[in-house]
């Protein structure tokens, strides 16, 4: 054992050992209980930062712990390798996306290995490889056969910067989720997956997601958005046309003073007189920040009271929810109220808080609470909840409409006008129409000879060798589909592919049944809707095809917090990396640097710390311990150099202490039955606390804190004889085992000195003895009238009577109560006594 802790030397040694020994390989024929631990796989963008590392290290600690508890753990890693960044890099630099992607994978894999993550690389997947995306295409064909994949003309979310379509879930506050460009509406023919066919099942199953954070489950429910309401048609005055509306509030029908349609609704173009004004409203479609509308020049008839009301095209009405048209009740919907005030439309109150109350003469905001109906014909006086049911029944019996259930969830548009993605496996034949490629001819290979310019339209449309083909059915000349699939298809089933090794059949049902579902899934909350919902949908499709036997793919979900760091900005050069500043100035122009707020580490704002920076100076184990000790895994942490140095000192201190006693304890034999004393008790207490912190809620910060306390106890211990050295060795061995998931390299090195000759990760997790962990004495705090007056030690098993006697007999307490009347004595949990004196 070297005298000084040399992290780099130790870590390279053990990383090589783990690779050569196959220690991280998962057995497909083990009789041990399985545990599938999975972190969301990364996009190979070039370099990973400490925010990524925290995610991977959380999973690695769980994996190493479970292996030491005897589980057959599956812990794989791969690459979400298709996507826009590779294509954009090719446009900017001329590097082919494939070359760019695989070079990044090689670099990032080396970074991950340096941090000591125990992945089974024999199961690595790369989604841009034909061996993988062949199955995307196979799934597409199976869905096409079942009516779950279809093509239609649709208004889609179009990002002009990325030159591609976005799914609804990829539009965040009217902007592209990736580049923040304002999203436009564009009518295109698109391929869709019919996720709505599973809407009710996906919603109902949210009740079974007991191992997920409840706020994530709520986001899933809200996105699916089940609502029950009335669908009815409003005739257009002077025309045979009708506008079908959907409302969840039939109780407010008598308060409708205008109708709004989505500006992209087909009827808007037909009935609107001012086409220029309509186009202006279209340009603001979906923008909630500013309400825009135009009077179409036409009126609708409200069937409930035959009132003629104006029709507006309004930017806040969405075509993909309900029918794309609404009745507007400004007195009882704030959005409608704001619109009515802006355009001078009438506001009619039909619900009041108290029964028989008069309507307000001047509403300043919409009344959206419960109440009683007024101005509502035969329904006046009813509570609005009752009126919802009765008016719905009236509408159905009068054949005005019907009560329906709607979902906010829309079918998943998967067509993308980009190159770097999975080709959609269909051809277009003049004789046969849309024809899927034969399964035996899969995969349809993405061609290499493509010119990428970043202009609108699919780059594949310029590759004649790819486009021109023959019809699989009749053999006539045909053309291939040139759109590629949304990359979320790739990540919707990759967890199933991991169940078999790279060279094995990718959809081996025995292997899938052995490992699925994932026992612990780990990733960012930003995927709470997109990826998780699509994966849940895909799992049900694969179940119905007969490939898998489960419904839900992820049994437990941990959404880890972000790693945050302050931002640095130069007025001339923009965002700066930390090494682009010196003495508070920009190194490029010498101007002062503006220190911004602490934000999530991101490449765009350059507030990054790479693992190479930390491992090169402190070692991987320090990086791991800091990222886990700074906060519970679900909370954000603020990057702290002082915190990193604190973790480094802790590991150094452990090394130095063991070095001090190494020669003396090496040959000591431990007889557990003969161990006793304060250090042994503290060791058992630490085993209990660390085990509980991991098992209960993965609060690794409290586990590491307990290990630091044990190290303090070891440091203070002064062995005098063989029995003491046995206790010391027991404490050192236990601390090494308990710390090993967090600092695996250091603990492997120390275990080689004091362990059983095998890798520490073949050793069993230590067990605690409840009796040995029990305190012999505890501290008793004594208060008089709520103020602490004394502290003393008492036997841990003292009953309330003995506790009270110990408190009243304490010398300081005797001085304070002599000659005074005791009103009450409260014993609280055997550790606190409060003596209440009568002050009279």
XYZ file of C-alpha atoms in Angstrom, residues 43 74 81 117 139 198 248 300 370 394-395 427 447 504 531 578 595 607 718 723:
20
model
C -27.263 11.738 -27.167
C -28.695 -5.700 -15.677
C -27.602 8.495 -31.848
C -19.491 3.080 -14.114
C -42.490 -2.053 -35.650
C -54.459 3.620 -25.999
C -67.015 20.771 -20.861
C -73.890 31.264 -35.625
C -69.387 27.020 -8.648
C -81.634 17.847 -22.622
C -79.243 18.326 -25.552
C -43.033 2.970 -51.138
C -27.862 6.239 -47.859
C -28.161 -12.197 -29.873
C -40.164 9.992 -23.782
C -14.933 29.079 -17.091
C -21.374 36.854 -13.459
C -21.376 26.927 -17.585
C -7.065 4.255 20.272
C -9.382 -7.232 20.867
